[in-house]
């Protein structure tokens, strides 16, 4: 089967090889958008600025890179960035995507869509499910690392991931775009959309469909071969519209809907033929920007709803899992609103100041009990300000603070100081001293295990590094070291009496790491990238009346390496090759037979991938995407399967 898929994909592009060679001999070129090393970014300070004018560590995944990964998921692309591990990205379709940024727990990375938070208010950690984002509808991704609570509030402890969606994709009154692709595991995906611009009005209507037969989530350790496939079916709708009322005032609105049904297994190493989940997410938002004489005034708001339904009837055939049958219906709602001003006080001094409001509510109904929305509700209000020293040739800095008032735990104050200086015109030294916080979730506060006396998790982070860019822009290299300490870590403490447990502030987390990134672009056609991440951490806790510490970064490797190269053979043909290596890791496994948790070691592994994209004409291109070419067998989660050799091939149209 593997050879058959390779032959199919090869056929798609083989007829164009001679064209490729002729074009190469005539000197045809096409500049890669990633050639621009000093990109314009918005996430670092909530306004457009060049990356060279900030002391923050930010990585951009641009549209060209996303187009060259059309056969993959957004999680798989994020998984290859320095300091990022997306656990579940290589598992069966519909698997939860757990984001580990710089080793921090999933709840410590804030996900933004178009600059605004998206969360699941009904979850224990309120983390957003990246399965709801289609790579076809993303314009770019900006990954801002480090403690960012001063600008973005709760949960931005390890950093933020800002997913900027595509809006108008055509300058015509009516433009058509589409994509159709198929691949291994019975996977099919499609996208169809209309977009355009009429005078001061622009719009976009997009529909995505994904379905896959998948493979068994749980590993069949006994080798009986009777574990069923766990597939997924998903529909997504994205609507966006904008109107320019005047030269100074722009207004945008958008709506996003995603729903997918996924087959589940009971546990690691345990099959289940009739356990399913239905995940639905909706986001509606508005963005208003008014240009001022020396800056701009922005108002943003969104309303995000999530519903997760789990249904697990008695196993067929009946197994040893005592939790069957079970069910759960989780509804979370989140409201976010902010207003801020970005202005220049004088030539070398800028000010960002704003307020924001967040409110989460939830309904939880399970076979083990119900929690109504009246008991699951929390809100917080914040005010923040940041001053920027700018306009100097060699140095700059940002200094800011945020004050937050939470209805339950009270006050939280965070600050950030980010200076940078160019030691040489090509060499930037940057540093950061910052604090951050993570508010307790609704579940932490008001569930049957809740504790309204919980304090937020508070962290201190120190960061420093060097960024080198050669005069001819051929080489760009960055090395960053960080140290993060979190106190009052929220843990689940067992109790001898009902409800037999409660959330408490107990532990301290101490993490450190080094990230090294390199990009070499000898010419407009050829690019080489590499990154290496080293991570270490420990948790300090009190056991049997004594302080003790131990490594606890489960599923997160101490070392990971990503290598990639791409070549633009002509205006039409683009080919890439990448290698990812992940060090051995530890994982925890709940043994349902003994009702105990065991520590398991996961072996190191590598993935070798390749892709090709051929542009037939200005409106049509085809692509092929090969993953895990050497068919490596490995695990990201103990007792669960990952994707062996897999591929996607498809066609994309833009009219």
XYZ file of C-alpha atoms in Angstrom:
655
model
C 0.000 0.000 0.000
C 2.849 2.371 0.837
C 4.405 1.860 -2.607
C 1.034 2.373 -4.300
C 0.563 5.743 -2.634
C 4.072 6.818 -3.628
C 3.399 5.856 -7.252
C 0.128 7.808 -7.297
C 1.814 10.922 -5.945
C 4.766 10.563 -8.276
C 2.416 10.384 -11.255
C 0.896 13.738 -10.286
C 4.171 15.609 -10.699
C 6.236 13.356 -13.010
C 4.789 14.851 -16.185
C 6.159 18.238 -15.149
C 9.759 17.251 -14.409
C 10.982 18.130 -17.886
C 9.281 21.523 -17.578
C 11.030 21.990 -14.259
C 14.467 21.328 -15.761
C 13.850 23.620 -18.734
C 12.648 26.398 -16.422
C 15.712 25.962 -14.242
C 18.011 26.342 -17.228
C 16.286 29.589 -18.245
C 16.791 31.019 -14.776
C 13.163 31.270 -13.606
C 12.895 32.306 -9.942
C 10.258 32.779 -7.316
C 11.075 34.426 -4.024
C 9.873 32.598 -0.941
C 7.942 34.860 1.408
C 10.064 33.482 4.246
C 13.012 35.279 2.650
C 12.016 38.370 4.639
C 13.943 37.925 7.870
C 12.755 41.179 9.474
C 9.030 40.454 9.260
C 6.252 42.738 10.415
C 4.604 41.266 13.532
C 1.613 42.287 15.645
C 1.573 40.017 18.708
C 4.656 41.390 20.492
C 3.059 44.735 21.331
C -0.481 44.626 19.821
C 0.551 46.780 16.886
C 2.463 46.253 13.623
C 6.224 46.530 14.118
C 9.357 45.000 12.689
C 10.711 41.977 14.513
C 14.083 43.705 14.865
C 12.480 46.429 17.026
C 11.547 44.246 19.996
C 13.411 42.354 22.692
C 10.810 39.572 22.750
C 11.249 36.087 21.279
C 8.708 35.601 18.512
C 8.468 33.020 15.716
C 6.341 33.506 12.590
C 4.826 30.735 10.481
C 3.840 32.564 7.301
C 1.252 31.713 4.665
C 3.810 30.275 2.247
C 4.955 27.770 4.863
C 1.344 26.787 5.573
C 0.654 26.303 1.852
C 3.649 23.976 1.655
C 2.060 21.888 4.424
C -1.473 21.715 3.012
C -1.669 17.967 3.651
C -1.068 18.325 7.367
C -2.805 19.697 10.439
C -1.930 22.938 12.198
C -0.762 20.916 15.222
C 1.738 19.020 13.079
C 3.237 22.259 11.764
C 3.438 23.785 15.253
C 5.095 20.603 16.482
C 8.238 21.417 14.475
C 8.884 24.825 16.053
C 11.614 25.347 18.638
C 10.373 24.884 22.193
C 6.970 23.490 21.150
C 5.618 19.982 21.693
C 2.042 19.260 20.562
C 1.267 15.932 22.170
C -1.290 14.045 20.092
C -0.349 15.671 16.774
C 0.787 12.305 15.382
C -1.935 10.182 16.961
C -5.222 9.053 15.439
C -7.478 11.820 14.034
C -9.620 13.467 16.708
C -7.073 12.950 19.499
C -6.840 15.787 22.026
C -4.016 18.182 21.161
C -1.997 19.081 24.271
C 0.267 22.119 23.891
C 3.548 22.132 25.816
C 5.392 25.428 25.211
C 8.835 25.548 26.819
C 7.875 22.556 28.919
C 5.003 24.283 30.715
C 1.711 22.485 31.266
C -1.012 22.951 28.666
C -2.928 25.413 30.845
C 0.050 27.800 30.799
C -0.092 28.637 27.079
C -2.753 31.070 25.908
C -4.270 30.432 22.473
C -5.451 33.512 20.580
C -7.539 33.662 17.412
C -7.079 37.001 15.682
C -5.530 38.410 18.846
C -8.327 37.375 21.236
C -8.344 34.467 23.732
C -10.295 31.283 22.986
C -10.892 28.844 25.840
C -13.071 25.970 26.996
C -14.697 27.196 30.206
C -15.971 23.689 31.049
C -12.540 22.059 31.055
C -10.327 21.448 34.060
C -7.547 23.469 32.395
C -9.805 25.465 29.957
C -7.283 24.762 27.163
C -8.502 25.286 23.591
C -8.757 22.312 21.216
C -6.557 22.955 18.167
C -8.548 20.357 16.219
C -11.082 23.142 15.619
C -8.639 25.117 13.435
C -8.111 24.129 9.791
C -4.714 24.957 8.344
C -6.461 26.043 5.130
C -8.109 28.948 6.995
C -4.958 30.308 8.676
C -3.101 33.270 7.216
C -0.167 33.129 9.634
C 0.756 32.085 13.168
C 2.816 34.150 15.599
C 4.335 32.302 18.573
C 5.332 34.722 21.324
C 7.360 32.993 24.030
C 7.938 33.861 27.643
C 5.796 35.374 30.389
C 3.211 37.523 28.577
C 0.532 38.118 31.235
C 1.290 41.851 31.253
C -0.255 42.223 27.795
C -2.458 39.131 27.590
C -3.525 38.303 31.144
C -4.189 34.898 32.676
C -2.670 31.694 31.211
C 0.079 33.483 29.227
C 2.748 31.964 31.487
C 4.889 30.173 28.883
C 3.690 32.366 26.028
C 0.891 32.889 23.535
C 0.087 31.368 20.142
C -1.773 33.864 17.969
C -3.607 32.175 15.070
C -4.445 34.847 12.499
C -7.206 33.610 10.207
C -7.621 34.301 6.509
C -10.168 36.941 5.616
C -10.642 38.180 2.060
C -8.690 35.924 -0.335
C -9.526 37.806 -3.543
C -9.352 41.384 -4.818
C -12.214 40.731 -7.237
C -15.895 41.201 -6.485
C -16.346 37.436 -6.460
C -13.423 35.077 -6.035
C -13.530 31.296 -5.734
C -11.067 29.115 -3.855
C -11.102 25.380 -3.286
C -9.034 22.381 -2.242
C -9.546 18.647 -2.587
C -7.138 16.069 -1.150
C -7.006 12.389 -0.220
C -4.529 10.186 1.585
C -3.782 7.201 3.767
C -6.094 5.943 6.539
C -9.051 6.667 4.250
C -8.587 10.394 4.752
C -10.321 13.023 2.621
C -10.376 16.772 3.063
C -11.930 19.586 1.078
C -12.355 23.339 1.185
C -14.693 25.552 -0.835
C -15.021 29.296 -0.440
C -16.156 32.605 -1.869
C -14.503 35.911 -1.081
C -14.152 39.315 -2.584
C -14.025 43.073 -2.229
C -16.557 45.644 -3.391
C -15.485 49.230 -2.832
C -15.072 49.581 0.969
C -16.620 46.197 1.770
C -14.890 42.802 1.824
C -16.173 39.356 2.717
C -15.243 35.679 2.953
C -17.372 32.525 3.215
C -15.491 29.246 3.713
C -16.504 25.630 4.271
C -14.164 22.774 5.208
C -14.838 19.046 5.400
C -12.544 16.389 6.870
C -13.174 12.701 7.293
C -10.870 9.808 8.039
C -11.294 6.119 8.796
C -8.243 6.491 11.017
C -6.628 3.649 12.933
C -6.937 2.216 16.408
C -6.080 4.832 19.014
C -5.100 2.198 21.565
C -2.134 -0.061 20.932
C -2.994 -3.729 20.473
C -0.174 -5.015 22.649
C -1.412 -8.606 22.473
C -1.283 -8.532 18.682
C -4.718 -10.111 18.236
C -5.531 -7.606 15.487
C -9.126 -7.130 16.592
C -8.928 -3.461 17.686
C -11.289 -1.348 15.581
C -10.355 1.825 13.703
C -11.008 5.164 15.365
C -11.979 7.736 12.766
C -13.280 11.282 12.625
C -15.751 13.401 10.643
C -15.569 17.180 10.822
C -17.340 20.211 9.354
C -16.101 23.786 9.637
C -17.583 27.109 8.544
C -15.759 30.452 8.600
C -17.502 33.751 7.838
C -15.812 37.152 7.829
C -16.731 40.637 6.670
C -15.155 44.060 6.930
C -16.094 47.625 6.084
C -13.941 50.725 5.904
C -16.201 53.523 7.124
C -13.515 56.135 6.562
C -9.776 56.459 6.060
C -9.442 56.268 9.851
C -12.091 53.723 10.889
C -12.184 50.026 9.963
C -14.697 47.517 11.314
C -14.550 43.716 11.015
C -16.767 40.862 12.133
C -16.360 37.110 11.974
C -18.016 33.824 12.898
C -16.383 30.396 13.139
C -18.113 27.053 13.581
C -16.499 23.635 13.955
C -17.974 20.280 14.855
C -16.373 16.869 14.749
C -17.348 13.339 15.771
C -14.506 11.064 16.828
C -14.240 7.418 17.844
C -12.509 6.803 21.164
C -10.868 3.939 23.005
C -11.233 3.264 26.713
C -7.637 3.713 27.775
C -4.077 2.956 26.805
C -3.921 -0.633 25.516
C -7.732 -0.945 25.853
C -10.016 -1.001 22.810
C -13.607 0.227 22.744
C -15.878 -0.247 19.727
C -18.704 2.104 20.658
C -17.214 4.983 22.637
C -17.603 8.323 20.846
C -17.245 12.041 21.384
C -18.826 15.038 19.695
C -16.952 18.327 19.926
C -18.536 21.619 18.876
C -17.001 25.087 19.004
C -18.372 28.479 17.930
C -16.713 31.895 18.048
C -18.267 35.213 17.068
C -16.196 38.363 17.248
C -15.877 41.992 16.236
C -12.830 44.207 15.771
C -12.913 47.989 15.463
C -9.797 50.055 14.755
C -9.726 53.847 14.628
C -6.559 55.507 13.375
C -5.420 58.464 15.470
C -2.904 61.177 14.663
C -0.135 59.383 16.556
C -1.518 55.866 16.967
C -4.745 53.922 16.989
C -7.698 53.053 19.222
C -8.871 49.418 19.152
C -11.934 47.636 20.500
C -12.140 43.819 20.352
C -14.780 41.411 21.610
C -15.609 37.757 21.118
C -18.011 35.173 22.486
C -16.829 31.590 22.459
C -18.949 28.500 23.150
C -17.774 24.902 23.434
C -19.790 21.729 23.847
C -18.213 18.320 24.423
C -20.437 15.247 24.531
C -19.081 11.808 25.472
C -21.083 8.603 25.174
C -19.585 5.277 26.229
C -22.138 2.430 26.371
C -21.229 -1.002 27.693
C -18.251 -2.269 25.740
C -18.816 -4.691 22.865
C -17.569 -7.261 23.570
C -17.767 -6.631 27.316
C -14.361 -5.878 28.799
C -12.735 -5.309 32.147
C -13.278 -1.548 32.220
C -15.536 -0.864 35.200
C -16.332 2.698 34.020
C -18.650 1.525 31.210
C -21.299 2.724 30.701
C -20.618 6.436 31.186
C -21.539 9.729 29.579
C -20.803 13.428 29.883
C -22.108 16.693 28.478
C -19.796 19.680 28.999
C -20.838 23.200 27.954
C -18.479 26.125 28.289
C -19.014 29.795 27.423
C -16.438 32.577 27.435
C -16.904 36.312 26.898
C -13.935 38.570 26.205
C -13.884 42.325 25.582
C -11.026 44.800 25.480
C -10.262 48.368 24.530
C -6.764 49.771 24.178
C -4.869 52.683 22.739
C -1.470 52.530 21.085
C 0.114 55.945 20.700
C 3.376 57.850 20.552
C 3.865 60.214 23.469
C 6.932 61.668 21.810
C 9.481 60.679 19.186
C 11.167 57.974 21.250
C 8.394 56.959 23.654
C 5.303 54.910 22.883
C 2.400 53.926 25.130
C 0.065 50.938 25.034
C -2.748 51.144 27.597
C -5.992 49.241 27.883
C -8.597 47.369 29.876
C -10.121 43.940 29.319
C -12.870 41.790 30.794
C -13.286 37.998 30.839
C -16.196 35.905 32.005
C -16.453 32.109 31.912
C -19.498 29.983 32.631
C -20.131 26.268 32.334
C -22.716 23.489 32.618
C -21.445 19.989 33.345
C -23.760 16.969 33.318
C -22.245 13.499 33.642
C -23.261 10.031 34.719
C -21.358 10.780 37.941
C -23.172 14.031 38.785
C -24.274 17.433 37.521
C -22.923 20.947 37.995
C -25.181 23.757 36.813
C -24.175 27.097 35.356
C -25.262 28.928 38.505
C -22.355 27.397 40.407
C -19.808 27.488 37.573
C -19.178 31.157 36.830
C -16.141 33.403 37.218
C -15.007 36.751 35.865
C -12.014 39.063 36.038
C -11.249 42.645 35.045
C -7.803 43.979 34.163
C -6.049 47.233 33.369
C -2.592 47.327 31.789
C -0.040 49.732 30.386
C 3.311 49.358 28.643
C 5.865 51.989 27.657
C 8.129 51.439 24.661
C 11.483 53.107 24.157
C 11.881 53.196 20.390
C 13.419 54.899 17.399
C 17.038 54.513 18.476
C 19.427 52.818 16.088
C 21.080 50.485 18.591
C 18.736 49.890 21.527
C 15.159 49.845 22.789
C 13.078 48.534 25.677
C 9.547 47.796 26.834
C 8.306 48.163 30.418
C 4.766 47.361 31.480
C 2.428 46.144 34.169
C -1.072 44.700 34.597
C -3.466 44.752 37.537
C -6.212 42.086 37.614
C -9.223 41.805 39.900
C -10.752 38.300 40.041
C -14.113 37.715 41.699
C -12.776 34.807 43.774
C -9.041 35.015 44.475
C -8.808 38.813 44.496
C -5.861 40.740 43.040
C -2.957 39.838 40.802
C -0.199 42.122 39.545
C 2.292 41.281 36.813
C 5.099 43.216 35.163
C 7.522 42.795 32.268
C 10.795 44.444 31.268
C 12.251 43.628 27.838
C 15.404 45.552 26.816
C 17.575 44.905 23.770
C 20.781 46.364 22.377
C 22.657 45.825 19.129
C 26.231 44.976 20.079
C 26.997 45.047 16.348
C 24.718 46.008 13.454
C 24.223 42.283 12.884
C 24.080 41.103 16.520
C 21.225 41.817 18.934
C 21.401 41.056 22.655
C 17.985 40.807 24.316
C 16.683 39.993 27.778
C 13.447 39.749 29.733
C 12.438 39.834 33.372
C 8.729 39.183 33.744
C 5.999 37.699 35.902
C 2.798 35.906 34.904
C -0.192 34.191 36.427
C -2.739 31.503 35.726
C -6.174 31.882 37.327
C -7.907 28.773 38.730
C -10.432 27.334 36.295
C -14.158 27.104 37.009
C -13.695 23.395 37.677
C -10.938 24.138 40.198
C -13.180 26.591 42.021
C -16.705 25.177 41.929
C -16.741 21.482 41.026
C -17.344 18.760 43.612
C -13.568 18.935 44.177
C -13.530 22.731 44.070
C -11.871 25.159 46.447
C -12.849 28.846 46.333
C -9.830 29.667 48.498
C -7.411 28.801 45.679
C -4.742 31.327 44.748
C -3.598 31.759 41.143
C -0.397 30.084 40.028
C 2.225 32.862 39.956
C 5.485 32.707 38.059
C 8.765 34.567 37.621
C 10.722 34.204 34.409
C 14.182 35.288 33.268
C 15.232 35.138 29.646
C 18.184 36.222 27.556
C 19.730 35.562 24.197
C 21.504 36.634 21.034
C 20.114 37.084 17.520
C 22.548 37.276 14.591
C 21.618 38.324 11.061
C 24.307 38.546 8.407
C 24.657 41.702 6.304
C 23.456 39.920 3.183
C 20.499 38.369 5.086
C 21.678 34.874 4.152
C 22.106 33.681 7.744
C 19.839 34.224 10.734
C 20.623 32.546 14.053
C 19.062 32.904 17.512
C 19.970 31.369 20.868
C 17.691 31.874 23.878
C 18.035 30.645 27.455
C 15.199 30.855 29.982
C 14.376 30.029 33.584
C 10.799 29.855 34.880
C 9.668 29.368 38.486
C 6.006 28.840 39.362
C 4.665 28.840 42.907
C 1.268 27.844 44.288
C 0.899 25.149 41.617
C -2.649 23.791 41.715
C -2.720 20.064 42.510
C -5.362 17.478 43.289
C -4.975 16.311 46.901
C -6.622 13.104 48.041
C -8.914 13.040 51.085
C -10.035 10.084 53.245
C -13.707 11.129 53.122
C -16.128 12.166 50.332
C -15.557 13.670 47.834
C -12.140 12.007 48.402
C -10.183 14.887 46.932
C -9.814 18.653 46.604
C -7.793 21.108 44.519
C -5.129 22.937 46.513
C -2.112 25.216 46.064
C 0.826 23.058 47.060
C 3.812 22.676 44.740
C 6.559 24.720 43.105
C 7.682 24.173 39.513
C 11.197 25.067 38.333
C 11.944 24.805 34.589
C 14.856 25.893 32.430
C 15.898 25.468 28.845
C 17.864 26.619 25.815
C 16.490 27.052 22.285
C 18.762 27.347 19.243
C 17.396 28.340 15.849
C 19.136 28.693 12.484
C 17.977 29.748 9.047
C 20.270 29.828 6.010
C 19.050 31.116 2.659
C 21.890 31.133 0.107
C 19.562 32.438 -2.619
C 15.906 33.081 -3.344
C 15.304 29.435 -4.188
C 17.020 27.498 -1.442
C 16.394 27.581 2.297
C 17.768 25.507 5.189
C 16.308 25.604 8.713
C 17.301 23.925 11.960
C 16.371 24.180 15.610
C 17.286 22.406 18.822
C 15.520 22.592 22.181
C 16.903 21.504 25.540
C 14.577 21.368 28.507
C 14.852 20.379 32.140
C 12.519 20.828 35.069
C 11.516 19.631 38.470
C 8.640 19.987 40.865
C 9.146 20.686 44.549
C 6.560 19.163 46.824
C 6.103 18.053 50.403
C 5.741 14.331 51.059
C 5.570 12.702 54.502
C 6.458 16.035 56.093
C 9.636 16.445 54.041
C 10.440 18.689 51.074
C 11.392 16.707 48.005
C 11.882 17.370 44.290
C 11.741 15.218 41.165
C 11.589 15.490 37.376
C 7.967 15.692 36.287
C 7.930 16.882 32.668
C 6.139 13.791 31.414
C 5.752 13.443 27.626
C 8.209 16.309 27.143
C 11.688 15.394 25.847
C 14.863 16.939 27.196
C 16.146 17.242 23.621
C 14.364 17.681 20.300
C 15.793 18.587 16.886
C 14.127 19.736 13.671
C 15.977 19.997 10.344
C 14.489 21.150 7.064
C 15.447 22.175 3.568
C 13.359 23.397 0.647
C 14.198 24.276 -2.939
C 12.278 26.259 -5.543
C 13.311 24.514 -8.758
C 11.324 26.953 -10.870
C 8.377 29.304 -10.637
C 6.235 26.194 -10.574
C 7.927 23.429 -8.580
C 8.767 23.603 -4.863
C 10.199 20.590 -2.999
C 11.034 20.140 0.668
C 12.560 17.590 3.023
C 12.475 17.583 6.842
C 13.717 15.467 9.727
C 12.434 15.545 13.307
C 14.165 13.750 16.186
C 12.686 13.482 19.669
C 14.570 12.259 22.726
C 13.272 9.589 25.085
C 10.593 10.694 27.550
C 8.659 9.446 30.537
C 4.902 8.985 30.631
C 2.354 7.955 33.237
C -0.035 5.053 32.658
C -3.154 4.259 34.630
C -3.381 0.466 34.966
C -7.128 -0.198 35.228
C -6.463 -3.793 36.288
C -4.585 -2.753 39.443
C -6.098 0.738 39.882
C -2.599 2.209 40.069
C -0.459 4.684 38.122
C 2.850 3.507 36.680
C 5.791 5.402 35.155
C 6.730 4.255 31.638
C 9.649 5.290 29.426
C 9.008 6.178 25.776
C 11.841 5.533 23.321
C 13.390 8.263 21.196
C 12.298 8.402 17.565
C 12.651 10.289 14.297
C 10.333 11.216 11.424
C 11.538 11.808 7.866
C 9.083 13.809 5.736
C 8.948 15.223 2.210
C 6.597 17.351 0.162
C 6.270 18.752 -3.353
C 4.048 21.483 -4.767
C 3.621 22.168 -8.482
C 1.808 25.210 -9.876
C 0.056 24.270 -13.113
C -0.973 27.877 -13.731
C -1.917 30.977 -11.755
C -5.208 29.409 -10.686
C -4.274 25.761 -10.079
C -1.590 23.807 -8.232
C -1.135 20.237 -7.019
C 0.712 18.972 -3.965
C 1.935 15.754 -2.374
C 2.926 15.299 1.246
C 4.792 12.235 2.582
C 5.158 11.746 6.351
C 7.165 9.198 8.332
C 8.680 7.905 5.102
C 10.742 5.243 6.899
C 7.579 3.900 8.579
C 8.944 4.302 12.118
C 6.980 2.749 14.952
C 6.959 4.972 18.043
C 4.709 6.396 20.756
C 3.921 9.942 21.902
C 1.552 8.557 24.547
C 2.179 5.251 26.271
C -0.200 2.546 25.047
C -1.421 4.540 22.035
C -0.552 4.319 18.339
C 0.955 7.042 16.166
C 0.838 7.509 12.411
C 3.104 5.172 10.477
C 3.931 6.039 6.856
C 1.191 8.373 5.660
C 0.623 10.797 2.820
C -1.797 13.265 1.301
C -2.099 14.427 -2.294
C -4.421 17.045 -3.637
C -5.263 19.959 -5.874
C -5.899 23.592 -4.962
C -7.685 26.238 -7.057
C -7.895 30.027 -6.798
C -10.135 31.820 -9.323
